[in-house]
Amino acid sequence: MSLSMFSPLYSPLKFSFKEEKGKGNSWALRQSLGKKKLMVVRAGPKRIAFDKECRKALLSGINKLADAVSVTLGPRGRNVVLSEAGGLKIINDGVTIAQAIELPDTIENAGATLIQEVATKTNRLAGDGTTTAIVLAREMIKAGLLAVDFGANPVSMKKGMDQTVRELVKTLKKKSHPVRGNDDIKAVASISAGNDEFIGSLIAEAIKKIGPDGVICIESSSSAETSIMVEEGMKIDKGYMSPHFINNPDKSIVEFENAKVLVTDQKISSVKEIVPLLEKATQLSVPLLIFAEDISKQVLETLVINKMQGMLSVAVVQCPGFRDGKKGVLQDIAMLTGADFLSGDLGLTLEGATSDQLGIARKITITSNSTTIVAHPSTKAEIQARIMQIKKDLAETDNKSISEKLSQRIAKLSGGVAILKVGAHTETELEDRKLRIEDAKNATFAAMDEGIVPGGGATFIHLSEQVPLIKESFQDPDEQIGADIIGTVRHIAFLNLNILTHLVG
């Protein structure tokens, strides 16, 4: 078994497991001057299309995907059945349905892929509203392609659309109302879950226990019952340094259980600095999460390649925060996981680090922009002591900026993590319920962060009334067409919602 240092296609350098007398198994750097491997990829013939033929095929693919997803829109939306290798899946989640669709025609599939990206990005940024995003995107594309067929300049038209959207977003923010109290939270969560009041109550209860700065994690229960338990943990605003660390491609996240954790404010310049720690994690067959000030491109590539070859279960997250605030957050992470904080200021180097200085976390979830850590039960006392220390520091400072940072750290550590153990009678029911709870959770946190507006397409109608005023500020006729498209699409979205509600309800 070997740990590749660089790409096996080009580099002769490798790490390898070898037996050394009296030392047992150890990682050793060896240099191999063997022949470079050559990979030849033969591509099939490509279909090439231009102008109307291309636009027609793209729109056809967009329509096929949007038709499949749009039936789930609104409070009376229907379910969709997906056939997968593991069996059938009955779901109501727009982004999951979109990602499952692949069309045989290459250009139609390219159109479907464009809409998949709309849903994926909406899900990543907002966590919900993916079906609405698909409906809006389809109508914008249809109207835009029609305008192009009649000679409109697509670049100018898009400029008008972008400017119109920016102005409407400003209006939208002014019209939004803050979420007040448990009843509002329950209502938002229930609506997002398809008017499921049980899920709404579940989310409201979880947020009541952990507060607005807490974190909610969703897990499968071993029984048919759904329950809530609160554990120590925190969420930080930094994600994985490379998407190649992802081990759950369906959700585009990294998920670890009972992982070892390395915390340092130093840059990892050479993979040799962390070889003993990689060795220990591999021997124990546990994942390793690395928090570091920075990491060289060479080290990152080495870790990625070996992860992709199945030799390591590893991920790297860059230190969150800035300057002194960064060090404080790293100390919090170290305390949460029971790790030694390997700081240069303390004379602790990476080269001298041992596996005993690694921390442990019961569960870790890493997205592109955040990392959630659920603490191991063994670190509970240390976490409470850390919170008391930060509160003491807060009481002793008069600096407003430092006070805000300390308050944020207290909130993140003391809020904890609510674990929702989701139960169901069948695997199909379980997956559907987990997706609904995930949507409800994301929509609720977004509502608490940015407020709420009237639903049912009513806000779209109000916004469309602002479009003529925005359009008047444009001199270019094609930019005005872009503004008209945005205004028209919002009316169509309102009509789609109401028509679908009556047809499928």
Short mmCIF file of C-alpha atoms in Angstrom, two decimals:
data_model
loop_
_atom_site.label_atom_id
_atom_site.label_comp_id
_atom_site.label_asym_id
_atom_site.label_seq_id
_atom_site.Cartn_x
_atom_site.Cartn_y
_atom_site.Cartn_z
CA MET A 1 0.00 0.00 0.00
CA SER A 2 1.50 3.37 -0.96
CA LEU A 3 0.66 7.00 -0.38
CA SER A 4 1.26 8.89 -3.61
CA MET A 5 2.98 12.22 -3.21
CA PHE A 6 2.05 13.55 -6.63
CA SER A 7 -0.08 12.46 -9.56
CA PRO A 8 0.74 8.84 -10.47
CA LEU A 9 0.67 9.86 -14.12
CA TYR A 10 3.61 12.25 -13.88
CA SER A 11 5.53 12.04 -10.61
CA PRO A 12 8.00 9.33 -9.59
CA LEU A 13 7.84 10.32 -5.90
CA LYS A 14 5.71 8.23 -3.57
CA PHE A 15 5.15 7.61 0.10
CA SER A 16 5.06 3.94 0.91
CA PHE A 17 4.27 1.68 3.80
CA LYS A 18 7.32 -0.45 4.47
CA GLU A 19 8.53 -2.69 7.26
CA GLU A 20 11.70 -1.52 9.00
CA LYS A 21 13.50 -3.76 11.46
CA GLY A 22 12.63 -2.89 15.04
CA LYS A 23 10.39 -0.01 14.00
CA GLY A 24 7.27 -1.76 12.76
CA ASN A 25 5.20 -0.15 10.03
CA SER A 26 6.14 3.44 9.24
CA TRP A 27 5.76 5.98 6.50
CA ALA A 28 8.99 6.53 4.59
CA LEU A 29 9.75 8.72 1.61
CA ARG A 30 11.20 6.82 -1.28
CA GLN A 31 12.06 7.82 -4.79
CA SER A 32 11.11 5.58 -7.67
CA LEU A 33 12.49 6.20 -11.13
CA GLY A 34 10.15 3.83 -12.87
CA LYS A 35 8.50 4.57 -16.17
CA LYS A 36 5.81 7.21 -16.21
CA LYS A 37 2.34 5.88 -16.91
CA LEU A 38 0.57 7.11 -20.00
CA MET A 39 -3.20 7.43 -20.13
CA VAL A 40 -4.94 7.72 -23.50
CA VAL A 41 -8.55 8.87 -23.57
CA ARG A 42 -10.45 8.37 -26.82
CA ALA A 43 -13.49 10.61 -27.12
CA GLY A 44 -16.46 9.76 -29.27
CA PRO A 45 -17.81 11.98 -32.05
CA LYS A 46 -19.31 15.29 -30.96
CA ARG A 47 -22.63 16.68 -32.07
CA ILE A 48 -22.33 20.32 -33.11
CA ALA A 49 -25.31 22.63 -33.44
CA PHE A 50 -25.71 26.36 -34.02
CA ASP A 51 -28.27 29.14 -33.77
CA LYS A 52 -31.94 28.10 -33.75
CA GLU A 53 -31.23 24.37 -33.89
CA CYS A 54 -29.04 24.61 -30.80
CA ARG A 55 -31.38 26.95 -28.91
CA LYS A 56 -34.37 24.73 -29.68
CA ALA A 57 -32.62 21.60 -28.35
CA LEU A 58 -31.38 23.41 -25.23
CA LEU A 59 -34.88 24.70 -24.49
CA SER A 60 -36.33 21.22 -25.01
CA GLY A 61 -33.99 19.84 -22.35
CA ILE A 62 -34.80 22.71 -20.02
CA ASN A 63 -38.54 22.12 -20.46
CA LYS A 64 -38.27 18.38 -19.80
CA LEU A 65 -36.47 18.92 -16.52
CA ALA A 66 -38.66 21.85 -15.44
CA ASP A 67 -41.85 19.90 -16.25
CA ALA A 68 -40.71 17.05 -14.00
CA VAL A 69 -39.84 19.36 -11.11
CA SER A 70 -42.63 21.96 -11.33
CA VAL A 71 -45.36 19.49 -10.25
CA THR A 72 -43.89 19.70 -6.73
CA LEU A 73 -44.41 23.48 -6.56
CA GLY A 74 -46.52 25.05 -3.85
CA PRO A 75 -48.39 23.85 -0.77
CA ARG A 76 -50.35 21.26 -2.78
CA GLY A 77 -47.46 20.04 -4.90
CA ARG A 78 -47.24 16.36 -5.81
CA ASN A 79 -44.42 13.86 -5.30
CA VAL A 80 -42.08 12.40 -7.91
CA VAL A 81 -40.89 8.77 -8.03
CA LEU A 82 -37.21 8.24 -8.82
CA SER A 83 -35.82 4.86 -9.81
CA GLU A 84 -32.31 4.30 -8.45
CA ALA A 85 -29.94 1.39 -8.00
CA GLY A 86 -31.09 0.91 -4.42
CA GLY A 87 -34.79 0.93 -5.36
CA LEU A 88 -37.53 3.53 -5.67
CA LYS A 89 -37.47 6.91 -3.98
CA ILE A 90 -40.60 9.07 -3.52
CA ILE A 91 -39.65 12.70 -2.98
CA ASN A 92 -40.89 16.27 -3.16
CA ASP A 93 -37.51 18.03 -3.22
CA GLY A 94 -36.81 20.08 -6.35
CA VAL A 95 -33.01 19.95 -6.36
CA THR A 96 -32.93 16.18 -5.73
CA ILE A 97 -35.29 15.54 -8.64
CA ALA A 98 -33.32 17.88 -10.91
CA GLN A 99 -29.99 16.22 -10.11
CA ALA A 100 -31.42 12.78 -10.91
CA ILE A 101 -32.37 13.68 -14.49
CA GLU A 102 -30.10 12.81 -17.41
CA LEU A 103 -31.35 13.02 -21.00
CA PRO A 104 -30.11 10.84 -23.91
CA ASP A 105 -29.75 13.74 -26.36
CA THR A 106 -26.45 15.54 -25.64
CA ILE A 107 -27.67 19.08 -26.35
CA GLU A 108 -30.96 18.58 -24.51
CA ASN A 109 -28.95 17.22 -21.60
CA ALA A 110 -26.78 20.36 -21.71
CA GLY A 111 -29.95 22.42 -21.28
CA ALA A 112 -31.06 20.24 -18.37
CA THR A 113 -27.60 20.63 -16.81
CA LEU A 114 -27.95 24.42 -16.92
CA ILE A 115 -31.13 24.20 -14.86
CA GLN A 116 -29.54 21.68 -12.51
CA GLU A 117 -26.90 24.31 -11.76
CA VAL A 118 -29.66 26.83 -10.96
CA ALA A 119 -31.18 24.42 -8.45
CA THR A 120 -27.84 23.42 -6.97
CA LYS A 121 -26.69 27.00 -6.43
CA THR A 122 -30.06 28.01 -4.95
CA ASN A 123 -29.87 25.06 -2.59
CA ARG A 124 -26.32 25.94 -1.57
CA LEU A 125 -27.04 29.63 -0.94
CA ALA A 126 -30.63 29.53 0.36
CA GLY A 127 -31.23 25.89 1.26
CA ASP A 128 -34.77 25.92 -0.14
CA GLY A 129 -36.85 27.41 -2.98
CA THR A 130 -35.19 25.27 -5.64
CA THR A 131 -38.43 24.44 -7.46
CA THR A 132 -39.38 28.12 -7.65
CA ALA A 133 -35.89 28.92 -8.95
CA ILE A 134 -36.29 26.31 -11.70
CA VAL A 135 -39.72 27.67 -12.72
CA LEU A 136 -38.38 31.25 -12.87
CA ALA A 137 -35.24 30.24 -14.76
CA ARG A 138 -37.24 28.33 -17.38
CA GLU A 139 -39.52 31.31 -18.03
CA MET A 140 -36.59 33.74 -18.27
CA ILE A 141 -34.81 31.48 -20.76
CA LYS A 142 -37.95 30.99 -22.87
CA ALA A 143 -38.60 34.72 -23.06
CA GLY A 144 -34.92 35.49 -23.67
CA LEU A 145 -34.58 33.00 -26.52
CA LEU A 146 -37.74 34.34 -28.15
CA ALA A 147 -36.31 37.86 -28.01
CA VAL A 148 -33.02 36.67 -29.52
CA ASP A 149 -34.93 35.01 -32.38
CA PHE A 150 -36.42 38.44 -33.14
CA GLY A 151 -33.00 40.10 -33.20
CA ALA A 152 -32.38 41.31 -29.63
CA ASN A 153 -28.78 41.56 -28.48
CA PRO A 154 -28.36 38.91 -25.75
CA VAL A 155 -25.52 40.75 -23.98
CA SER A 156 -27.47 44.01 -23.66
CA MET A 157 -30.61 42.11 -22.76
CA LYS A 158 -28.85 40.30 -19.90
CA LYS A 159 -27.41 43.60 -18.68
CA GLY A 160 -30.95 44.96 -18.40
CA MET A 161 -32.11 41.81 -16.60
CA ASP A 162 -29.25 41.98 -14.09
CA GLN A 163 -29.82 45.65 -13.28
CA THR A 164 -33.56 45.10 -12.89
CA VAL A 165 -32.99 42.20 -10.49
CA ARG A 166 -30.57 44.28 -8.40
CA GLU A 167 -33.16 47.03 -8.00
CA LEU A 168 -35.93 44.54 -7.18
CA VAL A 169 -33.76 42.88 -4.52
CA LYS A 170 -33.37 46.27 -2.83
CA THR A 171 -37.17 46.62 -2.78
CA LEU A 172 -37.55 43.05 -1.54
CA LYS A 173 -35.26 43.69 1.42
CA LYS A 174 -37.32 46.74 2.38
CA LYS A 175 -40.55 44.71 2.26
CA SER A 176 -39.25 41.82 4.37
CA HIS A 177 -40.36 41.43 7.98
CA PRO A 178 -38.26 39.91 10.76
CA VAL A 179 -39.27 36.54 12.20
CA ARG A 180 -40.75 37.09 15.65
CA GLY A 181 -41.18 34.33 18.16
CA ASN A 182 -41.76 30.61 18.11
CA ASP A 183 -45.04 30.81 16.16
CA ASP A 184 -43.35 32.48 13.17
CA ILE A 185 -40.57 29.90 13.21
CA LYS A 186 -43.08 27.06 13.30
CA ALA A 187 -45.09 28.59 10.43
CA VAL A 188 -42.04 29.05 8.18
CA ALA A 189 -40.79 25.51 8.83
CA SER A 190 -44.24 23.96 8.31
CA ILE A 191 -44.80 25.72 4.97
CA SER A 192 -41.34 24.78 3.72
CA ALA A 193 -41.98 21.13 4.63
CA GLY A 194 -45.19 21.03 2.56
CA ASN A 195 -47.53 22.19 5.33
CA ASP A 196 -46.29 19.46 7.65
CA GLU A 197 -47.02 20.86 11.12
CA PHE A 198 -45.16 18.04 12.84
CA ILE A 199 -41.93 19.03 11.09
CA GLY A 200 -42.66 22.69 11.81
CA SER A 201 -43.04 21.96 15.52
CA LEU A 202 -39.88 19.84 15.46
CA ILE A 203 -37.76 22.64 13.96
CA ALA A 204 -39.28 25.24 16.30
CA GLU A 205 -38.52 23.08 19.34
CA ALA A 206 -34.93 22.50 18.19
CA ILE A 207 -34.28 26.22 17.66
CA LYS A 208 -35.85 27.02 21.02
CA LYS A 209 -33.30 24.69 22.65
CA ILE A 210 -30.17 25.84 20.82
CA GLY A 211 -31.01 29.46 19.95
CA PRO A 212 -30.54 31.27 16.62
CA ASP A 213 -26.76 30.70 16.67
CA GLY A 214 -27.04 26.96 17.19
CA VAL A 215 -26.77 24.22 14.60
CA ILE A 216 -29.23 21.50 13.57
CA CYS A 217 -27.94 18.17 12.27
CA ILE A 218 -30.20 15.51 10.77
CA GLU A 219 -29.55 11.80 11.31
CA SER A 220 -31.47 8.57 10.77
CA SER A 221 -33.10 7.02 13.82
CA SER A 222 -32.89 3.30 14.56
CA SER A 223 -36.65 3.30 15.26
CA ALA A 224 -39.80 4.76 13.73
CA GLU A 225 -39.81 7.59 16.28
CA THR A 226 -38.37 11.06 15.64
CA SER A 227 -36.60 12.76 18.53
CA ILE A 228 -34.35 15.71 19.43
CA MET A 229 -31.16 15.63 21.46
CA VAL A 230 -28.81 18.55 22.11
CA GLU A 231 -25.05 18.03 22.14
CA GLU A 232 -22.00 20.27 22.48
CA GLY A 233 -20.69 21.62 19.19
CA MET A 234 -20.21 24.63 16.96
CA LYS A 235 -20.30 25.87 13.39
CA ILE A 236 -17.54 27.91 11.77
CA ASP A 237 -17.72 29.91 8.56
CA LYS A 238 -15.04 28.10 6.57
CA GLY A 239 -15.43 25.09 4.30
CA TYR A 240 -13.17 22.52 2.64
CA MET A 241 -10.11 23.78 0.76
CA SER A 242 -10.78 21.42 -2.15
CA PRO A 243 -14.04 19.89 -3.42
CA HIS A 244 -12.08 16.67 -4.02
CA PHE A 245 -12.35 15.98 -0.29
CA ILE A 246 -16.12 15.44 -0.70
CA ASN A 247 -17.22 11.94 0.32
CA ASN A 248 -20.98 12.51 0.00
CA PRO A 249 -21.41 13.61 -3.64
CA ASP A 250 -25.23 13.65 -3.43
CA LYS A 251 -25.05 16.58 -1.00
CA SER A 252 -21.61 17.90 -2.07
CA ILE A 253 -20.35 17.68 1.50
CA VAL A 254 -17.71 15.95 3.60
CA GLU A 255 -19.09 13.80 6.42
CA PHE A 256 -16.88 12.24 9.10
CA GLU A 257 -17.74 10.30 12.23
CA ASN A 258 -15.37 9.85 15.19
CA ALA A 259 -12.70 11.81 13.34
CA LYS A 260 -9.28 12.86 14.61
CA VAL A 261 -8.66 16.62 14.49
CA LEU A 262 -5.41 18.56 14.00
CA VAL A 263 -5.49 22.26 14.97
CA THR A 264 -2.59 24.60 14.12
CA ASP A 265 -1.97 28.25 13.27
CA GLN A 266 1.04 27.28 11.15
CA LYS A 267 1.34 26.74 7.41
CA ILE A 268 1.90 23.13 6.32
CA SER A 269 4.66 23.51 3.73
CA SER A 270 5.75 19.89 3.40
CA VAL A 271 3.81 16.67 3.70
CA LYS A 272 6.71 15.26 5.75
CA GLU A 273 5.58 17.51 8.61
CA ILE A 274 2.36 15.55 9.05
CA VAL A 275 3.38 12.05 7.92
CA PRO A 276 3.32 10.59 11.49
CA LEU A 277 -0.20 11.94 12.00
CA LEU A 278 -1.39 10.57 8.65
CA GLU A 279 0.17 7.25 9.58
CA LYS A 280 -1.67 7.10 12.90
CA ALA A 281 -5.03 8.01 11.37
CA THR A 282 -4.57 5.30 8.74
CA GLN A 283 -3.55 2.69 11.31
CA LEU A 284 -6.66 3.49 13.37
CA SER A 285 -8.85 3.60 10.22
CA VAL A 286 -10.29 6.95 11.27
CA PRO A 287 -10.76 10.17 9.25
CA LEU A 288 -8.47 13.15 9.87
CA LEU A 289 -9.63 16.79 9.73
CA ILE A 290 -6.87 19.40 9.52
CA PHE A 291 -7.37 23.03 10.57
CA ALA A 292 -4.32 25.01 9.43
CA GLU A 293 -3.25 28.60 8.76
CA ASP A 294 -2.49 27.57 5.19
CA ILE A 295 -1.26 24.60 3.21
CA SER A 296 1.05 24.50 0.22
CA LYS A 297 -0.30 23.50 -3.16
CA GLN A 298 2.01 20.48 -3.20
CA VAL A 299 0.73 19.17 0.15
CA LEU A 300 -2.90 19.79 -0.83
CA GLU A 301 -2.46 17.88 -4.10
CA THR A 302 -0.79 15.00 -2.26
CA LEU A 303 -3.65 14.69 0.22
CA VAL A 304 -6.28 14.97 -2.52
CA ILE A 305 -4.69 12.30 -4.71
CA ASN A 306 -4.34 9.85 -1.84
CA LYS A 307 -7.90 10.53 -0.70
CA MET A 308 -9.17 9.85 -4.22
CA GLN A 309 -7.15 6.62 -4.36
CA GLY A 310 -8.78 5.48 -1.13
CA MET A 311 -5.57 5.55 0.92
CA LEU A 312 -6.62 8.39 3.24
CA SER A 313 -9.85 9.73 4.68
CA VAL A 314 -8.88 13.37 5.13
CA ALA A 315 -10.05 16.96 4.68
CA VAL A 316 -8.42 20.36 5.18
CA VAL A 317 -10.12 23.56 6.39
CA GLN A 318 -8.27 26.87 6.44
CA CYS A 319 -8.27 28.79 9.71
CA PRO A 320 -11.41 30.93 10.11
CA GLY A 321 -11.35 34.58 11.21
CA PHE A 322 -8.71 37.29 11.04
CA ARG A 323 -5.58 38.06 13.10
CA ASP A 324 -6.18 37.75 16.86
CA GLY A 325 -9.76 36.63 16.30
CA LYS A 326 -8.46 33.73 14.21
CA LYS A 327 -6.28 32.45 17.04
CA GLY A 328 -9.20 32.62 19.47
CA VAL A 329 -11.45 30.56 17.19
CA LEU A 330 -8.71 27.96 16.73
CA GLN A 331 -8.34 27.73 20.51
CA ASP A 332 -12.11 27.18 20.73
CA ILE A 333 -11.92 24.38 18.15
CA ALA A 334 -9.01 22.79 20.02
CA MET A 335 -10.95 22.92 23.29
CA LEU A 336 -14.11 21.56 21.63
CA THR A 337 -12.25 18.56 20.23
CA GLY A 338 -9.72 18.05 23.02
CA ALA A 339 -6.81 18.77 20.65
CA ASP A 340 -3.57 20.51 21.55
CA PHE A 341 -3.39 23.90 19.81
CA LEU A 342 -0.14 23.64 17.84
CA SER A 343 0.85 27.30 17.85
CA GLY A 344 4.24 28.65 16.89
CA ASP A 345 3.91 31.20 19.70
CA LEU A 346 3.85 28.31 22.17
CA GLY A 347 6.84 26.60 20.59
CA LEU A 348 4.75 23.66 19.36
CA THR A 349 5.83 22.61 15.88
CA LEU A 350 4.16 20.33 13.38
CA GLU A 351 7.31 18.24 12.99
CA GLY A 352 7.27 17.38 16.68
CA ALA A 353 3.53 16.70 16.88
CA THR A 354 2.31 13.30 18.04
CA SER A 355 -1.00 11.51 17.66
CA ASP A 356 -1.73 12.21 21.34
CA GLN A 357 -2.04 15.90 20.42
CA LEU A 358 -4.89 15.22 18.00
CA GLY A 359 -8.45 15.91 19.09
CA ILE A 360 -11.59 13.91 18.36
CA ALA A 361 -15.10 14.83 17.16
CA ARG A 362 -18.20 12.64 17.16
CA LYS A 363 -19.38 14.05 13.86
CA ILE A 364 -18.10 16.59 11.33
CA THR A 365 -19.98 18.04 8.36
CA ILE A 366 -18.10 20.27 5.89
CA THR A 367 -19.69 22.24 3.05
CA SER A 368 -18.06 24.65 0.61
CA ASN A 369 -18.41 27.50 3.10
CA SER A 370 -18.93 26.07 6.60
CA THR A 371 -17.81 23.35 9.01
CA THR A 372 -20.03 21.89 11.75
CA ILE A 373 -18.41 20.00 14.61
CA VAL A 374 -20.36 17.83 17.05
CA ALA A 375 -18.17 17.34 20.11
CA HIS A 376 -17.19 14.00 21.57
CA PRO A 377 -18.83 13.46 25.01
CA SER A 378 -15.38 13.35 26.63
CA THR A 379 -14.78 17.09 26.05
CA LYS A 380 -17.97 18.46 27.66
CA ALA A 381 -16.31 19.75 30.87
CA GLU A 382 -13.55 21.52 28.93
CA ILE A 383 -16.11 23.25 26.71
CA GLN A 384 -17.98 24.71 29.68
CA ALA A 385 -14.69 25.91 31.17
CA ARG A 386 -13.81 27.54 27.85
CA ILE A 387 -17.14 29.38 27.72
CA MET A 388 -16.56 30.72 31.24
CA GLN A 389 -13.08 31.93 30.26
CA ILE A 390 -14.39 33.78 27.19
CA LYS A 391 -17.15 35.37 29.30
CA LYS A 392 -14.46 36.56 31.71
CA ASP A 393 -12.46 38.06 28.81
CA LEU A 394 -15.63 39.77 27.57
CA ALA A 395 -16.26 41.38 30.97
CA GLU A 396 -12.71 42.73 31.08
CA THR A 397 -12.59 44.41 27.65
CA ASP A 398 -13.84 47.86 26.64
CA ASN A 399 -13.03 47.41 22.93
CA LYS A 400 -16.28 47.21 20.94
CA SER A 401 -14.81 45.16 18.09
CA ILE A 402 -13.23 42.64 20.47
CA SER A 403 -16.48 42.46 22.47
CA GLU A 404 -18.45 41.56 19.35
CA LYS A 405 -16.01 38.80 18.41
CA LEU A 406 -16.02 37.36 21.93
CA SER A 407 -19.83 37.46 22.04
CA GLN A 408 -19.99 35.58 18.72
CA ARG A 409 -17.62 32.92 20.04
CA ILE A 410 -19.69 32.48 23.21
CA ALA A 411 -22.87 32.14 21.14
CA LYS A 412 -21.30 29.54 18.83
CA LEU A 413 -19.93 27.45 21.69
CA SER A 414 -22.90 27.69 24.05
CA GLY A 415 -25.61 27.25 21.40
CA GLY A 416 -24.65 23.65 20.83
CA VAL A 417 -25.94 21.30 18.16
CA ALA A 418 -29.46 19.86 17.99
CA ILE A 419 -29.44 16.34 16.59
CA LEU A 420 -32.74 15.43 14.94
CA LYS A 421 -33.04 11.64 14.90
CA VAL A 422 -35.55 11.06 12.09
CA GLY A 423 -37.61 7.89 12.22
CA ALA A 424 -39.88 6.23 9.66
CA HIS A 425 -41.44 2.86 8.87
CA THR A 426 -39.70 2.40 5.50
CA GLU A 427 -36.48 3.59 3.86
CA THR A 428 -38.49 5.50 1.23
CA GLU A 429 -40.48 7.36 3.89
CA LEU A 430 -37.29 8.07 5.83
CA GLU A 431 -35.50 9.68 2.87
CA ASP A 432 -38.52 11.84 2.01
CA ARG A 433 -38.91 13.00 5.61
CA LYS A 434 -35.21 13.82 5.95
CA LEU A 435 -35.32 15.92 2.77
CA ARG A 436 -38.39 17.80 4.02
CA ILE A 437 -36.76 18.46 7.39
CA GLU A 438 -33.58 19.64 5.64
CA ASP A 439 -35.61 22.12 3.54
CA ALA A 440 -37.54 23.30 6.60
CA LYS A 441 -34.34 23.79 8.59
CA ASN A 442 -32.64 25.80 5.83
CA ALA A 443 -35.71 27.95 5.14
CA THR A 444 -36.14 28.72 8.84
CA PHE A 445 -32.55 29.82 9.40
CA ALA A 446 -32.71 31.92 6.21
CA ALA A 447 -35.93 33.54 7.46
CA MET A 448 -34.38 34.34 10.83
CA ASP A 449 -31.39 35.85 9.04
CA GLU A 450 -33.12 37.89 6.30
CA GLY A 451 -36.81 38.05 7.21
CA ILE A 452 -39.98 36.88 5.47
CA VAL A 453 -42.38 38.21 2.81
CA PRO A 454 -45.92 37.19 1.74
CA GLY A 455 -45.90 33.90 -0.19
CA GLY A 456 -48.12 32.38 -2.85
CA GLY A 457 -46.52 34.51 -5.57
CA ALA A 458 -47.98 37.72 -4.08
CA THR A 459 -44.53 39.27 -3.60
CA PHE A 460 -43.70 38.53 -7.26
CA ILE A 461 -46.75 40.53 -8.34
CA HIS A 462 -45.80 43.48 -6.11
CA LEU A 463 -42.24 43.46 -7.46
CA SER A 464 -43.39 43.34 -11.08
CA GLU A 465 -45.22 46.63 -10.53
CA GLN A 466 -41.82 48.28 -9.92
CA VAL A 467 -40.37 47.12 -13.25
CA PRO A 468 -41.81 49.94 -15.47
CA LEU A 469 -40.07 52.53 -13.27
CA ILE A 470 -36.77 50.67 -13.52
CA LYS A 471 -37.19 50.24 -17.27
CA GLU A 472 -37.51 54.01 -17.76
CA SER A 473 -33.91 54.47 -16.59
CA PHE A 474 -32.58 52.32 -19.46
CA GLN A 475 -31.65 53.97 -22.77
CA ASP A 476 -30.79 50.80 -24.71
CA PRO A 477 -33.92 49.12 -26.19
CA ASP A 478 -32.43 45.66 -25.61
CA GLU A 479 -31.82 46.48 -21.95
CA GLN A 480 -35.48 47.49 -21.75
CA ILE A 481 -36.42 44.09 -23.18
CA GLY A 482 -34.39 42.52 -20.36
CA ALA A 483 -36.40 44.51 -17.81
CA ASP A 484 -39.67 43.42 -19.46
CA ILE A 485 -38.61 39.78 -19.26
CA ILE A 486 -38.08 40.04 -15.49
CA GLY A 487 -41.46 41.74 -15.03
CA THR A 488 -43.30 39.21 -17.19
CA VAL A 489 -41.63 36.22 -15.57
CA ARG A 490 -42.86 37.24 -12.14
CA HIS A 491 -46.46 37.32 -13.38
CA ILE A 492 -46.00 33.93 -15.05
CA ALA A 493 -44.53 32.46 -11.86
CA PHE A 494 -47.60 33.64 -9.95
CA LEU A 495 -49.91 32.09 -12.57
CA ASN A 496 -47.91 28.84 -12.63
CA LEU A 497 -48.21 28.49 -8.86
CA ASN A 498 -51.96 29.05 -8.86
CA ILE A 499 -52.64 26.86 -11.91
CA LEU A 500 -50.56 24.00 -10.50
CA THR A 501 -52.25 24.35 -7.12
CA HIS A 502 -55.66 23.84 -8.73
CA LEU A 503 -54.60 21.15 -11.20
CA VAL A 504 -52.62 18.89 -8.86
CA GLY A 505 -54.37 19.76 -5.60
#
